[in-house]
Amino acid sequence: KAGVTQTPRYLIKTRGQQVTLSCSPISGHRSVSWYQQTPGQGLQFLFEYFSETQRNKGNFPGRFSGRQFSNSRSEMNVSTLELGDSALYLCASSWGPSGRPDTQYFGPGTRLTVL
Amino acid sequence: DQQVKQNSPSLSVQEGRISILNCDYTNSMFDYFLWYKKYPAEGPTFLISISSIKDKNEDGRFTVFLNKSAKHLSLHIVPSQPGDSAVYFCAASARGSQGNLIFGKGTKLSVKP
């Protein structure tokens, strides 16, 4: 079974631009979560989608948004990029039914550098 | 305020000995706990998990212990191998919010041959 895939693996953008990252979950998984990893803050939760609906949201500004498609693939968008958005962006997928403990499996990440 | 804390940024262990990584949490709503292993510039790899209804879970060389009254969990690796050298993250999820994992800052484990 193929794991979680993320594209692109590396991105370089300049301040003020916008960026879209893509994530394909493990086959059969319906939940996709996004995380930001930086040296200072560690791994921080951005948001989670389940069956095309945002189910949970972390404490990030509205410049960070996402969506999920009917095939469970997800995209994350960051608008008006700032230098502080430079980070490793990780996507994780899980089966996702509500009310049950669920293990998330991570993709390799997209390294975003903002110049 | 950190809800999941890994107070040891690093740990060095001799090959063949036991590695014990610790994690404390503050949120009593957490009901599922996971350990991940991570190499630089890669995504975390799931190792082992434990539900709050249990106090121990084993998988090969990895055992996780949960002490709910102390809000403490630990990961034991026996025997430790050089390939275990990586950063280990403890994570927790709360009832009704399982899509949101709260991570500790990680412990860097070095296993010396």
Tab-separated table of C-alpha atoms in Angstrom:
chain	number	residue	atom	x	y	z
A	1	LYS	CA	0.000	0.000	0.000
A	2	ALA	CA	1.449	3.372	-0.998
A	3	GLY	CA	2.158	5.848	1.762
A	4	VAL	CA	1.236	9.499	2.038
A	5	THR	CA	2.689	11.536	-0.809
A	6	GLN	CA	3.309	15.264	-0.877
A	7	THR	CA	4.198	17.517	-3.783
A	8	PRO	CA	6.324	19.398	-4.349
A	9	ARG	CA	9.104	18.343	-1.979
A	10	TYR	CA	10.858	21.700	-2.127
A	11	LEU	CA	9.669	25.213	-2.917
A	12	ILE	CA	11.309	28.616	-2.926
A	13	LYS	CA	9.059	31.667	-2.973
A	14	THR	CA	9.415	35.365	-2.257
A	15	ARG	CA	7.537	37.446	0.282
A	16	GLY	CA	4.037	38.400	-0.792
A	17	GLN	CA	3.566	35.444	-3.123
A	18	GLN	CA	1.162	32.608	-2.534
A	19	VAL	CA	1.778	28.869	-2.578
A	20	THR	CA	-0.264	25.680	-2.888
A	21	LEU	CA	0.900	22.368	-1.475
A	22	SER	CA	-0.649	19.020	-2.300
A	23	CYS	CA	-1.148	15.829	-0.301
A	24	SER	CA	-2.413	12.411	-1.361
A	25	PRO	CA	-3.433	10.236	1.589
A	26	ILE	CA	-3.073	6.500	2.019
A	27	SER	CA	-5.748	4.693	0.038
A	28	GLY	CA	-8.906	4.338	2.135
A	29	HIS	CA	-8.006	7.121	4.543
A	30	ARG	CA	-10.554	9.910	4.733
A	31	SER	CA	-8.892	12.295	7.168
A	32	VAL	CA	-6.016	14.585	6.210
A	33	SER	CA	-4.238	16.818	8.728
A	34	TRP	CA	-1.618	19.478	8.060
A	35	TYR	CA	1.226	20.497	10.354
A	36	GLN	CA	3.956	23.109	10.265
A	37	GLN	CA	7.372	22.269	11.664
A	38	THR	CA	9.855	24.996	12.538
A	39	PRO	CA	12.977	24.805	14.722
A	40	GLY	CA	11.538	27.188	17.300
A	41	GLN	CA	7.935	26.003	17.550
A	42	GLY	CA	8.226	22.321	16.746
A	43	LEU	CA	5.300	20.553	15.092
A	44	GLN	CA	2.125	22.631	15.131
A	45	PHE	CA	-1.307	21.638	13.925
A	46	LEU	CA	-2.786	23.721	11.104
A	47	PHE	CA	-6.089	22.034	10.243
A	48	GLU	CA	-7.778	18.738	9.540
A	49	TYR	CA	-10.215	17.722	6.833
A	50	PHE	CA	-12.551	14.774	6.867
A	51	SER	CA	-14.945	13.958	4.018
A	52	GLU	CA	-14.274	17.331	2.359
A	53	THR	CA	-15.124	19.308	5.522
A	54	GLN	CA	-12.748	21.107	7.832
A	55	ARG	CA	-13.252	19.330	11.141
A	56	ASN	CA	-10.501	20.883	13.281
A	57	LYS	CA	-8.496	24.059	13.033
A	58	GLY	CA	-5.310	25.180	14.772
A	59	ASN	CA	-4.242	28.653	15.787
A	60	PHE	CA	-2.923	30.024	12.507
A	61	PRO	CA	-3.932	33.206	10.647
A	62	GLY	CA	-6.469	33.163	7.836
A	63	ARG	CA	-3.643	33.315	5.261
A	64	PHE	CA	-3.418	29.559	5.784
A	65	SER	CA	-6.276	27.667	4.193
A	66	GLY	CA	-6.987	24.250	2.838
A	67	ARG	CA	-9.466	22.044	1.132
A	68	GLN	CA	-10.155	18.398	0.521
A	69	PHE	CA	-11.480	16.778	-2.609
A	70	SER	CA	-13.918	13.898	-2.993
A	71	ASN	CA	-11.021	11.454	-3.490
A	72	SER	CA	-9.608	12.609	-0.088
A	73	ARG	CA	-6.648	14.390	-1.672
A	74	SER	CA	-5.986	17.692	0.056
A	75	GLU	CA	-4.373	20.991	-0.773
A	76	MET	CA	-3.045	23.678	1.506
A	77	ASN	CA	-2.685	27.281	0.436
A	78	VAL	CA	-0.680	30.071	2.025
A	79	SER	CA	-1.290	33.575	0.720
A	80	THR	CA	0.833	36.705	1.152
A	81	LEU	CA	3.874	34.743	2.236
A	82	GLU	CA	6.026	36.039	5.081
A	83	LEU	CA	9.607	35.126	5.947
A	84	GLY	CA	8.326	33.339	9.051
A	85	ASP	CA	6.338	30.923	6.902
A	86	SER	CA	9.567	29.157	5.964
A	87	ALA	CA	9.091	25.683	7.391
A	88	LEU	CA	8.596	22.005	6.705
A	89	TYR	CA	4.897	21.418	5.977
A	90	LEU	CA	3.731	17.946	6.820
A	91	CYS	CA	0.583	16.170	5.808
A	92	ALA	CA	-0.771	13.167	7.697
A	93	SER	CA	-3.618	10.829	6.872
A	94	SER	CA	-5.765	8.525	8.944
A	95	TRP	CA	-8.969	6.540	8.625
A	96	GLY	CA	-10.737	9.306	10.537
A	97	PRO	CA	-14.072	8.264	11.995
A	98	SER	CA	-15.215	10.489	14.828
A	99	GLY	CA	-15.051	9.382	18.412
A	100	ARG	CA	-12.300	6.797	18.028
A	101	PRO	CA	-8.550	7.004	18.609
A	102	ASP	CA	-6.888	7.162	15.233
A	103	THR	CA	-3.265	6.824	14.132
A	104	GLN	CA	-1.930	9.404	11.700
A	105	TYR	CA	0.661	8.498	9.089
A	106	PHE	CA	2.868	11.243	7.765
A	107	GLY	CA	4.168	12.125	4.339
A	108	PRO	CA	7.756	13.250	3.671
A	109	GLY	CA	6.867	16.936	3.849
A	110	THR	CA	7.287	19.984	1.649
A	111	ARG	CA	10.182	22.259	2.523
A	112	LEU	CA	9.075	25.864	1.863
A	113	THR	CA	11.652	28.633	1.846
A	114	VAL	CA	10.454	32.235	1.685
A	115	LEU	CA	13.039	34.797	0.569
B	1	ASP	CA	1.393	26.727	27.392
B	2	GLN	CA	2.827	23.352	26.370
B	3	GLN	CA	0.309	20.565	26.828
B	4	VAL	CA	2.824	17.844	25.929
B	5	LYS	CA	6.335	18.111	27.329
B	6	GLN	CA	9.477	16.177	26.617
B	7	ASN	CA	11.881	17.595	29.144
B	8	SER	CA	15.028	15.887	27.866
B	9	PRO	CA	16.199	17.423	24.583
B	10	SER	CA	18.758	14.659	24.132
B	11	LEU	CA	19.682	11.192	25.354
B	12	SER	CA	22.789	9.111	24.702
B	13	VAL	CA	22.751	5.335	25.180
B	14	GLN	CA	25.159	2.496	24.492
B	15	GLU	CA	24.181	-0.087	21.882
B	16	GLY	CA	22.410	-3.065	23.452
B	17	ARG	CA	21.243	-1.134	26.513
B	18	ILE	CA	17.760	0.203	27.242
B	19	SER	CA	16.651	3.641	26.018
B	20	ILE	CA	13.921	5.323	28.052
B	21	LEU	CA	12.253	8.408	26.626
B	22	ASN	CA	9.818	10.336	28.796
B	23	CYS	CA	6.815	12.515	28.125
B	24	ASP	CA	4.452	14.459	30.418
B	25	TYR	CA	1.087	15.954	29.566
B	26	THR	CA	-1.285	18.358	31.236
B	27	ASN	CA	-4.605	17.934	29.438
B	28	SER	CA	-6.816	15.323	31.110
B	29	MET	CA	-8.923	15.142	27.925
B	30	PHE	CA	-6.108	13.356	26.063
B	31	ASP	CA	-7.139	9.769	25.455
B	32	TYR	CA	-4.701	8.525	22.819
B	33	PHE	CA	-0.933	8.789	22.809
B	34	LEU	CA	1.572	8.072	20.079
B	35	TRP	CA	5.324	7.969	19.585
B	36	TYR	CA	6.948	8.947	16.318
B	37	LYS	CA	10.538	8.737	15.133
B	38	LYS	CA	11.873	11.427	12.842
B	39	TYR	CA	14.961	11.982	10.731
B	40	PRO	CA	15.878	15.486	9.500
B	41	ALA	CA	13.929	16.682	6.449
B	42	GLU	CA	11.621	13.643	6.583
B	43	GLY	CA	8.127	13.115	7.920
B	44	PRO	CA	7.627	11.441	11.306
B	45	THR	CA	7.359	7.649	11.235
B	46	PHE	CA	4.745	6.082	13.509
B	47	LEU	CA	6.235	3.717	16.100
B	48	ILE	CA	3.674	2.753	18.699
B	49	SER	CA	0.525	4.048	20.357
B	50	ILE	CA	-1.493	3.528	23.513
B	51	SER	CA	-5.074	4.232	24.417
B	52	SER	CA	-5.907	5.738	27.792
B	53	ILE	CA	-7.747	2.561	28.793
B	54	LYS	CA	-4.432	0.684	28.840
B	55	ASP	CA	-1.239	1.143	30.826
B	56	LYS	CA	1.163	-0.759	28.585
B	57	ASN	CA	1.556	-1.627	24.924
B	58	GLU	CA	4.363	-3.639	23.342
B	59	ASP	CA	5.553	-4.000	19.776
B	60	GLY	CA	8.816	-5.832	19.330
B	61	ARG	CA	11.629	-3.847	20.893
B	62	PHE	CA	9.304	-0.939	21.705
B	63	THR	CA	7.108	-0.688	24.794
B	64	VAL	CA	5.050	2.309	25.842
B	65	PHE	CA	3.919	2.760	29.444
B	66	LEU	CA	1.134	5.118	30.479
B	67	ASN	CA	0.627	6.399	34.032
B	68	LYS	CA	-2.616	8.362	33.912
B	69	SER	CA	-2.537	9.517	37.515
B	70	ALA	CA	0.888	11.075	36.952
B	71	LYS	CA	0.013	12.204	33.421
B	72	HIS	CA	3.222	10.575	32.261
B	73	LEU	CA	4.191	8.176	29.515
B	74	SER	CA	7.456	6.607	28.533
B	75	LEU	CA	8.888	4.743	25.568
B	76	HIS	CA	11.307	1.903	26.238
B	77	ILE	CA	13.546	0.587	23.467
B	78	VAL	CA	15.274	-2.700	24.265
B	79	PRO	CA	17.874	-3.450	23.045
B	80	SER	CA	18.887	-0.116	21.550
B	81	GLN	CA	20.536	-0.192	18.127
B	82	PRO	CA	22.551	2.486	16.277
B	83	GLY	CA	19.744	2.678	13.695
B	84	ASP	CA	17.443	3.915	16.456
B	85	SER	CA	19.344	7.215	16.524
B	86	ALA	CA	16.787	9.884	15.602
B	87	VAL	CA	14.480	12.455	17.174
B	88	TYR	CA	11.543	10.915	19.017
B	89	PHE	CA	8.288	12.806	19.389
B	90	CYS	CA	5.523	12.110	21.832
B	91	ALA	CA	2.048	13.144	20.636
B	92	ALA	CA	-1.442	13.136	22.107
B	93	SER	CA	-4.973	13.571	20.881
B	94	ALA	CA	-8.087	14.513	22.816
B	95	ARG	CA	-11.507	12.972	22.804
B	96	GLY	CA	-13.480	14.440	19.907
B	97	SER	CA	-10.421	16.043	18.337
B	98	GLN	CA	-8.484	13.076	17.035
B	99	GLY	CA	-7.449	14.820	13.825
B	100	ASN	CA	-5.381	17.228	15.889
B	101	LEU	CA	-2.205	15.798	17.369
B	102	ILE	CA	-0.396	17.834	20.007
B	103	PHE	CA	3.332	17.174	19.856
B	104	GLY	CA	6.150	17.497	22.350
B	105	LYS	CA	9.363	19.233	21.273
B	106	GLY	CA	11.166	15.927	20.790
B	107	THR	CA	14.110	14.070	22.298
B	108	LYS	CA	17.191	13.367	20.201
B	109	LEU	CA	18.371	9.824	20.863
B	110	SER	CA	21.945	8.827	20.036
B	111	VAL	CA	22.814	5.152	20.267
B	112	LYS	CA	26.573	4.627	20.299
B	113	PRO	CA	28.128	1.393	18.986
